[in-house]
mmCIF file of C-alpha atoms in Angstrom:
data_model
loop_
_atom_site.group_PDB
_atom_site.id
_atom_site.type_symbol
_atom_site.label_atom_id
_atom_site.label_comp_id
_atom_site.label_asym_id
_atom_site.label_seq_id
_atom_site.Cartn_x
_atom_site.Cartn_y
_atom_site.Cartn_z
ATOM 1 C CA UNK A 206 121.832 109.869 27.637
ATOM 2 C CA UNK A 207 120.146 110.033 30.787
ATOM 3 C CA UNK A 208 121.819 111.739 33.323
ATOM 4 C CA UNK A 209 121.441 109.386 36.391
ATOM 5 C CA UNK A 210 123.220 106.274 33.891
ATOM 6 C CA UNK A 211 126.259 108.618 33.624
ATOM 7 C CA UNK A 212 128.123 107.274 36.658
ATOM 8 C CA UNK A 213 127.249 103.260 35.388
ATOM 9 C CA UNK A 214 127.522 104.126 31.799
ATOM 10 C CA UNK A 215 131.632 105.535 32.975
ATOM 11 C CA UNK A 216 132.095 102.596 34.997
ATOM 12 C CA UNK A 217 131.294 100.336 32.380
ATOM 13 C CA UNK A 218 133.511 102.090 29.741
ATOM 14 C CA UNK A 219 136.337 102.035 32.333
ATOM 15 C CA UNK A 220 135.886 98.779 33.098
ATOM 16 C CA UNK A 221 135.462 97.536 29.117
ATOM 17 C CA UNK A 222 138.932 99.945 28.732
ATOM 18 C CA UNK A 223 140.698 97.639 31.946
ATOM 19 C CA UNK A 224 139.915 94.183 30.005
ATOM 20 C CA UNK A 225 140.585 95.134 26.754
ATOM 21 C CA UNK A 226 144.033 96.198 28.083
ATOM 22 C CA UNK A 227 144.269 92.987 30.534
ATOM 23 C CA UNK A 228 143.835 90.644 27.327
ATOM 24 C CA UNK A 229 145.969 92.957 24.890
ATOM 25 C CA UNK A 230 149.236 94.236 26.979
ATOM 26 C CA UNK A 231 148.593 90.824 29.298
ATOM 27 C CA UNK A 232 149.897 88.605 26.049
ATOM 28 C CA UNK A 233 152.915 91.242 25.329
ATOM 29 C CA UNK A 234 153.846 91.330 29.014
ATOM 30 C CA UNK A 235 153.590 87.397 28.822
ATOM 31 C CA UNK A 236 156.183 87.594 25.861
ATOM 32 C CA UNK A 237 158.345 89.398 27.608
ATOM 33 C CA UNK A 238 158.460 86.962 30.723
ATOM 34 C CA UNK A 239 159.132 83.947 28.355
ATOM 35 C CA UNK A 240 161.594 85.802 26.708
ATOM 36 C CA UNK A 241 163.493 85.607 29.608
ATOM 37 C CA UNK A 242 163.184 81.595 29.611
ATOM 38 C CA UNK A 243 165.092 81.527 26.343
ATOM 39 C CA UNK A 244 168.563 82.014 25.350
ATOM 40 C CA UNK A 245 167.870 81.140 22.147
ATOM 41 C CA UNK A 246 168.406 84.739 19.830
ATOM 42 C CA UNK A 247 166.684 83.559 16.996
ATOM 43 C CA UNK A 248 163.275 83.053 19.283
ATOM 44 C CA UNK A 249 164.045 86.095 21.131
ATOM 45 C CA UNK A 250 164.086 87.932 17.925
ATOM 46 C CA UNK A 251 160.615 85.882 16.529
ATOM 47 C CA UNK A 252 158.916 86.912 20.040
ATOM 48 C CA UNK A 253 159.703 90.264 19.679
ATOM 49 C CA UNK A 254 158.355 90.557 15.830
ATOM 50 C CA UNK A 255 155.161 88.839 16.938
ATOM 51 C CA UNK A 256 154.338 91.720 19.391
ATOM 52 C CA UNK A 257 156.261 94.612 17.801
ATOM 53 C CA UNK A 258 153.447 95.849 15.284
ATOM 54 C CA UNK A 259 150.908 96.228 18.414
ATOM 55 C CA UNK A 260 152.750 96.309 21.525
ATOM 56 C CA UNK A 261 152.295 100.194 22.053
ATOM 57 C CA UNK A 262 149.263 100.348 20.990
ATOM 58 C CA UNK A 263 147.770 98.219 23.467
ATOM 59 C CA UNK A 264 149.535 99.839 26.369
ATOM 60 C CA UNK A 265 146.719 102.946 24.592
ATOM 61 C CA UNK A 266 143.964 101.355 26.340
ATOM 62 C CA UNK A 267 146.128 101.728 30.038
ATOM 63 C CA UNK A 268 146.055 105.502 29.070
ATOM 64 C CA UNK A 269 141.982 105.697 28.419
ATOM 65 C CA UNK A 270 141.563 104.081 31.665
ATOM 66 C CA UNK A 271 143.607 106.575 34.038
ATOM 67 C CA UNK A 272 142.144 109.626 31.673
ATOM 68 C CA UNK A 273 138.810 108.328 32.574
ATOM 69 C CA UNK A 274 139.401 107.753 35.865
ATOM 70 C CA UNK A 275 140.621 111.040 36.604
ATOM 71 C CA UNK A 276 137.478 112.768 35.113
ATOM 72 C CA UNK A 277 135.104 110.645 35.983
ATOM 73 C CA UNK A 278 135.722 109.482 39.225
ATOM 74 C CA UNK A 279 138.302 112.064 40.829
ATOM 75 C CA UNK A 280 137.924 109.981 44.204
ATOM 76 C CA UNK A 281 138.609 106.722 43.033
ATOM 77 C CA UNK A 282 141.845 107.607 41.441
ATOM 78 C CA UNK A 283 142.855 110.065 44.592
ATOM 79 C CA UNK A 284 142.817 106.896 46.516
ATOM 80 C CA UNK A 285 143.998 104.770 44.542
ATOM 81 C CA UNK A 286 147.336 106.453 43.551
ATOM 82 C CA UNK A 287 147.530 107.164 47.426
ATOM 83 C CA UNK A 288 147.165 103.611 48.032
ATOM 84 C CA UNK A 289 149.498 102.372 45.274
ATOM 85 C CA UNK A 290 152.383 105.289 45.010
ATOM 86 C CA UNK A 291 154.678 102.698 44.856
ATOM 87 C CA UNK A 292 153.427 99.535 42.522
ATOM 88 C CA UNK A 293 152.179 102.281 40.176
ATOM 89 C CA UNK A 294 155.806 103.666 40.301
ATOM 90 C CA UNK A 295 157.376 100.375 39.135
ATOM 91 C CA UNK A 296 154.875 100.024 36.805
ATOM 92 C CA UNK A 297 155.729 102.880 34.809
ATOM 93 C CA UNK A 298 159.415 102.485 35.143
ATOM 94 C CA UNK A 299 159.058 98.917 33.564
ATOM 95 C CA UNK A 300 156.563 99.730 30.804
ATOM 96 C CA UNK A 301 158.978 102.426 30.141
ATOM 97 C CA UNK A 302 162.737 100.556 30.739
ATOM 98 C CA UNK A 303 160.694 97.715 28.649
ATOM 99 C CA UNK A 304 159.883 100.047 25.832
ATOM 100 C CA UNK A 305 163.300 101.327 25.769
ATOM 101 C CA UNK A 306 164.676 97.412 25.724
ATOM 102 C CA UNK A 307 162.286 96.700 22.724
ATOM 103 C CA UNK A 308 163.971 99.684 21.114
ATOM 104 C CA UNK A 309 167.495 99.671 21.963
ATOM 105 C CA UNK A 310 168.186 96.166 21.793
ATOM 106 C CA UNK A 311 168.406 95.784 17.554
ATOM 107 C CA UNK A 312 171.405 98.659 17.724
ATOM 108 C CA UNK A 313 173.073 97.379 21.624
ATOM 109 C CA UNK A 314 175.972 95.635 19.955
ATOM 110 C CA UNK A 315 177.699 93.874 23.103
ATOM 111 C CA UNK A 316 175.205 95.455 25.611
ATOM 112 C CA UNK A 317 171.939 93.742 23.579
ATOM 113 C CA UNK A 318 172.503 91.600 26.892
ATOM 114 C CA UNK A 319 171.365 94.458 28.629
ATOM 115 C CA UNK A 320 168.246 95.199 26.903
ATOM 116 C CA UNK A 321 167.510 91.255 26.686
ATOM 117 C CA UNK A 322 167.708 91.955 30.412
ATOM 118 C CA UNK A 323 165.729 94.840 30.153
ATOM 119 C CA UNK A 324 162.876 93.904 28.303
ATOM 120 C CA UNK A 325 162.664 90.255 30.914
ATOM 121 C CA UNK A 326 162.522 92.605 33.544
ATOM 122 C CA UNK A 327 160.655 95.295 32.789
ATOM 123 C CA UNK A 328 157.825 92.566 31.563
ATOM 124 C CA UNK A 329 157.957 90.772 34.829
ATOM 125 C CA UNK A 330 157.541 93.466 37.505
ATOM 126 C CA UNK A 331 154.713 95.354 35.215
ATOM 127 C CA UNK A 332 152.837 91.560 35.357
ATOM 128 C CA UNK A 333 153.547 91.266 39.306
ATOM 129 C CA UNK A 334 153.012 95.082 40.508
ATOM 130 C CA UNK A 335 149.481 95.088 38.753
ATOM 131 C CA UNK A 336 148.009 91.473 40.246
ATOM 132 C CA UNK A 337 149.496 92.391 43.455
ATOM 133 C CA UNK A 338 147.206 96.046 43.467
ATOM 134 C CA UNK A 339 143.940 93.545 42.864
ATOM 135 C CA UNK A 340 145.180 91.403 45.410
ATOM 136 C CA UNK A 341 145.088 94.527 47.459
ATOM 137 C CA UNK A 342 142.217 95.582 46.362
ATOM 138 C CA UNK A 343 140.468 92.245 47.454
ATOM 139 C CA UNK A 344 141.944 92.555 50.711
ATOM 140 C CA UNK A 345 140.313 95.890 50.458
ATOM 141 C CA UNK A 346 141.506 99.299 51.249
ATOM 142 C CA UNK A 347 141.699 101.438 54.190
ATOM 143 C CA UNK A 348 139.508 104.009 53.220
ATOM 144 C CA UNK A 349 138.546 106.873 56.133
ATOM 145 C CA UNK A 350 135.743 109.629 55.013
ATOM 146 C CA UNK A 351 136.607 109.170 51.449
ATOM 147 C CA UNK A 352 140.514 108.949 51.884
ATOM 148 C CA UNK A 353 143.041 106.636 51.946
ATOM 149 C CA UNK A 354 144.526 106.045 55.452
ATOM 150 C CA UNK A 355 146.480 103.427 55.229
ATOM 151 C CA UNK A 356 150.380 103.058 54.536
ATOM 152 C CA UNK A 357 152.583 103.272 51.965
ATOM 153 C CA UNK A 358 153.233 99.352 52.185
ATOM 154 C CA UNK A 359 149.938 98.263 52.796
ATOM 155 C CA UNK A 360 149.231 96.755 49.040
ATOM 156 C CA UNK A 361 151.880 94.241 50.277
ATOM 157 C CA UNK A 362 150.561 90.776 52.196
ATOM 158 C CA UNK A 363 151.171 87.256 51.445
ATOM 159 C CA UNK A 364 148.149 87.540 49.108
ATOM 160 C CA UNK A 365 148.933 90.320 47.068
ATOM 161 C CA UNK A 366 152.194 88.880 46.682
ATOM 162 C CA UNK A 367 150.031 85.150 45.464
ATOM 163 C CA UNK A 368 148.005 87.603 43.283
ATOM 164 C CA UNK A 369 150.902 88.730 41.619
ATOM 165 C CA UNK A 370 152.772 85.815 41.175
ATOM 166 C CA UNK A 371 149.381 84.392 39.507
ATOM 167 C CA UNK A 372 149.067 87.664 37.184
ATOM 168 C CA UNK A 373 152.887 86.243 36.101
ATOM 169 C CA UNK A 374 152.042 83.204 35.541
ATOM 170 C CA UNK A 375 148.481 83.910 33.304
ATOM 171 C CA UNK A 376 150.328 86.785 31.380
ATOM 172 C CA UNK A 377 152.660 83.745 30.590
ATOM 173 C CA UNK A 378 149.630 81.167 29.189
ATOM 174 C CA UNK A 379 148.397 84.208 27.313
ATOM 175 C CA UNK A 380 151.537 85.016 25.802
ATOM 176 C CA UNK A 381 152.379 81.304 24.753
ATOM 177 C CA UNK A 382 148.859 81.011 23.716
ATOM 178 C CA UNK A 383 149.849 84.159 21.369
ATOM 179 C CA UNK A 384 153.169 82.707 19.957
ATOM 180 C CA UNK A 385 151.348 79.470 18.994
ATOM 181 C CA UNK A 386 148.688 81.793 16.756
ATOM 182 C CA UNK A 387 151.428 84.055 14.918
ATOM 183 C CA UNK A 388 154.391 81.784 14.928
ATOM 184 C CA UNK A 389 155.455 78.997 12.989
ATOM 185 C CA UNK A 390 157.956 76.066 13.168
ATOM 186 C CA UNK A 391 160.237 75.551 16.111
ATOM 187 C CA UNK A 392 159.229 78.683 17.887
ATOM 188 C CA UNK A 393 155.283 77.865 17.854
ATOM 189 C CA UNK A 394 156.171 74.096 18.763
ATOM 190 C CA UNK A 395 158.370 75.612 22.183
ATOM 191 C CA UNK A 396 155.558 77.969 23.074
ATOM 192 C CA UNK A 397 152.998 74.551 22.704
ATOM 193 C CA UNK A 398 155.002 72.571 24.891
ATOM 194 C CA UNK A 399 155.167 75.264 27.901
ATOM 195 C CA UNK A 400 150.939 76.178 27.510
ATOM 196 C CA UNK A 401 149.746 73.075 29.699
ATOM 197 C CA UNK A 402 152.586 73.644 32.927
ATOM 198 C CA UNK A 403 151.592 77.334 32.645
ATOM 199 C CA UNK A 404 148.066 76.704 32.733
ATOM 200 C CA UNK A 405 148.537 74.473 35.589
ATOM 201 C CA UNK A 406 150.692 76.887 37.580
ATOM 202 C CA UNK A 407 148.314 79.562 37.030
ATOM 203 C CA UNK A 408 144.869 77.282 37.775
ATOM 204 C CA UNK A 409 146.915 76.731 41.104
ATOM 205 C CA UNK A 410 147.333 80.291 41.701
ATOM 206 C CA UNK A 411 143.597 80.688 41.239
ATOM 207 C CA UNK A 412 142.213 77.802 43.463
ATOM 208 C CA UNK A 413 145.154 78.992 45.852
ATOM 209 C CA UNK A 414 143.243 82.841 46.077
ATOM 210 C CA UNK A 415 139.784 80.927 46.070
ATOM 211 C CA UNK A 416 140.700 78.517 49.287
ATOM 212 C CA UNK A 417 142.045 81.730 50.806
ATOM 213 C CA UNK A 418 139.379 84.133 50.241
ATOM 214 C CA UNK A 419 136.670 81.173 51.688
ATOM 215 C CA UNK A 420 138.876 80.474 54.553
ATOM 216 C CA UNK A 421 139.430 83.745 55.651
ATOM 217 C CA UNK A 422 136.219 85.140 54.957
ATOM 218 C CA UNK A 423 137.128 88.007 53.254
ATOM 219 C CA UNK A 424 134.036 90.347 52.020
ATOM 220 C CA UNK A 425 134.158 89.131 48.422
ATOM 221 C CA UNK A 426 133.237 85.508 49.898
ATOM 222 C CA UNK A 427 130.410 86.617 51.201
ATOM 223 C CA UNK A 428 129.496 88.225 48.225
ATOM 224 C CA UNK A 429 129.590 85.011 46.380
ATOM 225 C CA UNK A 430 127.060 83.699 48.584
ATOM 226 C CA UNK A 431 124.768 86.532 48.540
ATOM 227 C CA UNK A 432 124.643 86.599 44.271
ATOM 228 C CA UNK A 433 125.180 82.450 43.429
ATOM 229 C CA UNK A 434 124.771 83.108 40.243
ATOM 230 C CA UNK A 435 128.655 85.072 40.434
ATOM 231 C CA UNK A 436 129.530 80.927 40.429
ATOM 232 C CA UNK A 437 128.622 80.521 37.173
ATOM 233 C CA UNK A 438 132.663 82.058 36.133
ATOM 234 C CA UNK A 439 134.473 79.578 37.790
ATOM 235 C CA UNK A 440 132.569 77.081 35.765
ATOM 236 C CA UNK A 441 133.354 78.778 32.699
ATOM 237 C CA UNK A 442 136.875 79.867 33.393
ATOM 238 C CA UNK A 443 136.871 75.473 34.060
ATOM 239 C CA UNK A 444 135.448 74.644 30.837
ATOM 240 C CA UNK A 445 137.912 76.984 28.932
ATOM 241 C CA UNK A 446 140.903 75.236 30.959
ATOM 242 C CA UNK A 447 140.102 71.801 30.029
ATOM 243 C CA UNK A 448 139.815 73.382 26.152
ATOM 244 C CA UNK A 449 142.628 74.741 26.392
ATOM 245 C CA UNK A 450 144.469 71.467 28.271
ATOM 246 C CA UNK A 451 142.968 69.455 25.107
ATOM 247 C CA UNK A 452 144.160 71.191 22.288
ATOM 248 C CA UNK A 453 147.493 70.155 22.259
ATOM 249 C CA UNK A 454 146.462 66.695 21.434
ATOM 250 C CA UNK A 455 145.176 67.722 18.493
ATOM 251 C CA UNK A 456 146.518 70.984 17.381
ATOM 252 C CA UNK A 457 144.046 72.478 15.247
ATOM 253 C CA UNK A 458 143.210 76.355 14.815
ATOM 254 C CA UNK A 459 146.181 77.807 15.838
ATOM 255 C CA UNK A 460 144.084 80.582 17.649
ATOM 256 C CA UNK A 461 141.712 78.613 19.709
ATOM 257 C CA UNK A 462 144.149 78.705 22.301
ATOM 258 C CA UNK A 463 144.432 82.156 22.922
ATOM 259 C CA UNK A 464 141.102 82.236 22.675
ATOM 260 C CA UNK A 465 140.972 80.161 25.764
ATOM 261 C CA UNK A 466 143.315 81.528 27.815
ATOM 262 C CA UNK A 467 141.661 85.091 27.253
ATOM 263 C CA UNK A 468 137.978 83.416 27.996
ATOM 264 C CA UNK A 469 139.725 82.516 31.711
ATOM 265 C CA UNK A 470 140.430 86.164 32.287
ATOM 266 C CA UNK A 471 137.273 87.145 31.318
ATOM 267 C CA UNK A 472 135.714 84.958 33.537
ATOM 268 C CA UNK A 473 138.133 85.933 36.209
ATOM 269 C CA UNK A 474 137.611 89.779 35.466
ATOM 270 C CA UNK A 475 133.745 89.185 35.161
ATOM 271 C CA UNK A 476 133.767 87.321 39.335
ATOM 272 C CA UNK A 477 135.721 90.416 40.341
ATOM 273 C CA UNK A 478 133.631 92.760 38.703
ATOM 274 C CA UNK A 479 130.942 91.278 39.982
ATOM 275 C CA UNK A 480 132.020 90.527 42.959
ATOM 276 C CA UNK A 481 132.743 94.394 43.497
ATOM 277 C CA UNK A 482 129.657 95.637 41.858
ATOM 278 C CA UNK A 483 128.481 98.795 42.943
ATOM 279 C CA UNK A 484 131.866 99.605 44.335
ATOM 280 C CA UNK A 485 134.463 101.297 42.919
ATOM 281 C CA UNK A 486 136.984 100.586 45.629
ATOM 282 C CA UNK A 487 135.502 97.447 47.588
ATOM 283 C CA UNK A 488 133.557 98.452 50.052
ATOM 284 C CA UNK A 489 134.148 101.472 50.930
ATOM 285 C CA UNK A 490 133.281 103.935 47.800
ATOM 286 C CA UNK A 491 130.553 103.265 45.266
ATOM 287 C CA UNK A 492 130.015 104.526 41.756
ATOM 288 C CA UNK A 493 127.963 106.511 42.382
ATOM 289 C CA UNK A 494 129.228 108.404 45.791
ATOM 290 C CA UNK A 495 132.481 108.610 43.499
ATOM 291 C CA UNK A 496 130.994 110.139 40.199
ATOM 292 C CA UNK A 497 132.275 113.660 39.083
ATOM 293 C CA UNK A 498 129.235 116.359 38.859
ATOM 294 C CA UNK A 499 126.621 115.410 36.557
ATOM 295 C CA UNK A 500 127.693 118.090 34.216
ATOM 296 C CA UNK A 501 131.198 117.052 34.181
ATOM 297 C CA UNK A 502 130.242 113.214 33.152
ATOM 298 C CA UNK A 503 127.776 114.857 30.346
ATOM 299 C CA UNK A 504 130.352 116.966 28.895
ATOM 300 C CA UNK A 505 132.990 113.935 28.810
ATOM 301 C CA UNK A 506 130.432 111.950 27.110
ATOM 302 C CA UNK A 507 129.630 114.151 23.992
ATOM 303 C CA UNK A 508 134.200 114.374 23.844
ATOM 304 C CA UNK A 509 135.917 111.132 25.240
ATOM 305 C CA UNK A 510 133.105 108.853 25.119
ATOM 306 C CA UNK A 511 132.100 109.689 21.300
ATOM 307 C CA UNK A 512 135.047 110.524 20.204
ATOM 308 C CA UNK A 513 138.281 109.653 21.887
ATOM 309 C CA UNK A 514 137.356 105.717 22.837
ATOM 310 C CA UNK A 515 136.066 105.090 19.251
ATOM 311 C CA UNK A 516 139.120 106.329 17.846
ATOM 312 C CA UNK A 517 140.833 104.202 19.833
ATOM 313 C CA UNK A 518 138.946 101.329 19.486
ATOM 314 C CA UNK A 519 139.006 101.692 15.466
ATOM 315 C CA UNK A 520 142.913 102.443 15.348
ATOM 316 C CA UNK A 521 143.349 99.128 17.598
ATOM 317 C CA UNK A 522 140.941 97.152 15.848
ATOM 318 C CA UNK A 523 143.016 98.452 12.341
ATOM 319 C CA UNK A 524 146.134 97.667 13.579
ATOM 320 C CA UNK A 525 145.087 94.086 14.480
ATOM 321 C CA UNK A 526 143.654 93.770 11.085
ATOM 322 C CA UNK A 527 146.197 95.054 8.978
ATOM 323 C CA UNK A 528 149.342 92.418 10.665
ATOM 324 C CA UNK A 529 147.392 89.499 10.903
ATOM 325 C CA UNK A 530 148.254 86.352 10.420
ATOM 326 C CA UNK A 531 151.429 84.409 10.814
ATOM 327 C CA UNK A 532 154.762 86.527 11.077
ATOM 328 C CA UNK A 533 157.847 85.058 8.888
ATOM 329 C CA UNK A 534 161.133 84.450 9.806
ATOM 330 C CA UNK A 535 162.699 87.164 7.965
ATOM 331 C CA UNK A 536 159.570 89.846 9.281
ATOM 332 C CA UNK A 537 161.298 93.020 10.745
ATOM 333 C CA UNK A 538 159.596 95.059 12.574
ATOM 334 C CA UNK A 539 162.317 97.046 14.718
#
């Protein structure tokens, strides 16, 4: 590959890496939150075998992207884990507490109310901590001469906190959206009845951020108005809500719903992408002020790139393939 595409070819990869774990851990983290709105054990136990074969795997892609991060654009993760000490913190502590719930829970005896706990929990501060950093990040950073020089609290405005909140409630649609495709019977018909309030809460978190970023002026408005054409994933992200607001009527393909509620995060994830494009961290560091020598980014190429995120790719692709389909009552994964 040519040397000078290194920095975009790493930014795309790491970007490709963020959705892929967005769409994949953003439906187990939504399972978790609604497992919380249940007391019902037998659903709690259905939720957790419709995530259990892939739930770990998925949290894979979260891995690739700090790994690549760290090698490819040293800067961009010095400031970032500057900026976010904290959030990242509790994010790890709840993807771990959560895994330990999953885990624990079968055996707990009297204390399974713990875990059940637990894994509600640990779900719901992972979903809040990481839409609250992109709220932040919209906001953007206080960067000074290629370091962060802000505060320890500064990821945390009445914005951020909207962001997250949002991030809860679309890691919600996506995980009813998932329970509808791999459950059956009275779980699947609960999960149908919550998709249309959780789309609506979460549309109204999104035209909430949109009023606000217009109103204010922040820098991503403007960039809106400088590339139109960014308007065009609004309209999409639309389209895929009224889909998804139909289906119920008829109830046909039991995937086509997740299949709308992931299209609205890729639209979402393709205006902020776009929006930040060439930045790294809006607007203050670019991809390619950012990038790791030349002969660093070659040398991850010909190892990570060729190697490592195939193999991951395959093994998730694999995995998906080999549990498909709908899960059965008496499935036990634990």
């Amino acid at each position: 590959m040519d040397a000078a595409l290194l920095p975009t070819f790493w930014a795309a990869l790491i970007g490709f890496s963020l959705l892929v774990y967005v769409l994949l851990d953003g439906f187990d983290l939504g399972v978790g939150i609604l497992f919380g709105a249940t007391r019902r054990s037998d659903f709690r136990s259905e939720m957790l075998s419709a995530v259990a074969p892939v739930w770990d795997g998925n949290e894979t892609w979260l891995v690739l992207v700090g790994a690549s991060l760290f090698g490819a654009f040293p800067t961009v993760y010095a400031i970032f884990l500057s900026a976010f000490y904290l959030p990242v913190t509790l994010l790890l502590f709840a993807l771990i507490f959560r895994g330990v719930a999953f885990e624990f829970r079968e055996r707990a005896g009297r204390l399974r109310v713990i875990w059940d706990w637990g894994f509600f929990v640990g779900s719901l501060i992972a979903s809040f901590v990481q839409g609250a950093a992109v709220g932040a990040m919209v906001l953007e950073l206080k960067v000074v001469d290629g370091r962060f020089a802000g505060g320890p609290f500064d990821w945390i405005s009445g914005f951020s906190i909207l962001c997250g909140l949002g991030l809860v409630a679309g890691y919600a649609l996506l995980g009813a959206a998932w329970l509808i495709f791999k459950t059956t019977g009275e779980l699947r018909d609960w999960a149908i009845t919550r998709v249309r309030w959780l789309l609506g809460i979460t549309m109204g978190f999104v035209a909430l951020a949109l009023v606000f970023a217009a109103t204010t002026h922040l820098r991503v408005f403007e960039r809106w108005h400088e590339h139109p054409w960014l308007l065009a994933f609004p309209v999409i992200a639309a389209a895929a809500a009224i889909a998804l607001y139909r289906w119920p009527r008829h109830r046909r393909r039991d995937g086509r719903p997740f299949i709308w509620a992931a299209l609205i995060f890729l639209s979402a994830f393709s205006m902020l992408s776009g929006s930040f494009w060439p930045y790294m961290i809006p607007f203050s560091v670019t991809v390619e002020s950012a990038a790791s020598p030349r002969e660093s980014l070659e040398f991850m190429f010909y190892g990570a790139a060729l190697i490592v995120f195939p193999m991951v790719l395959v093994y998730t692709v694999g995995r998906y393939w080999i549990f498909r389909g709908k899960i059965r009552r008496d499935d036990d994964y634990g």
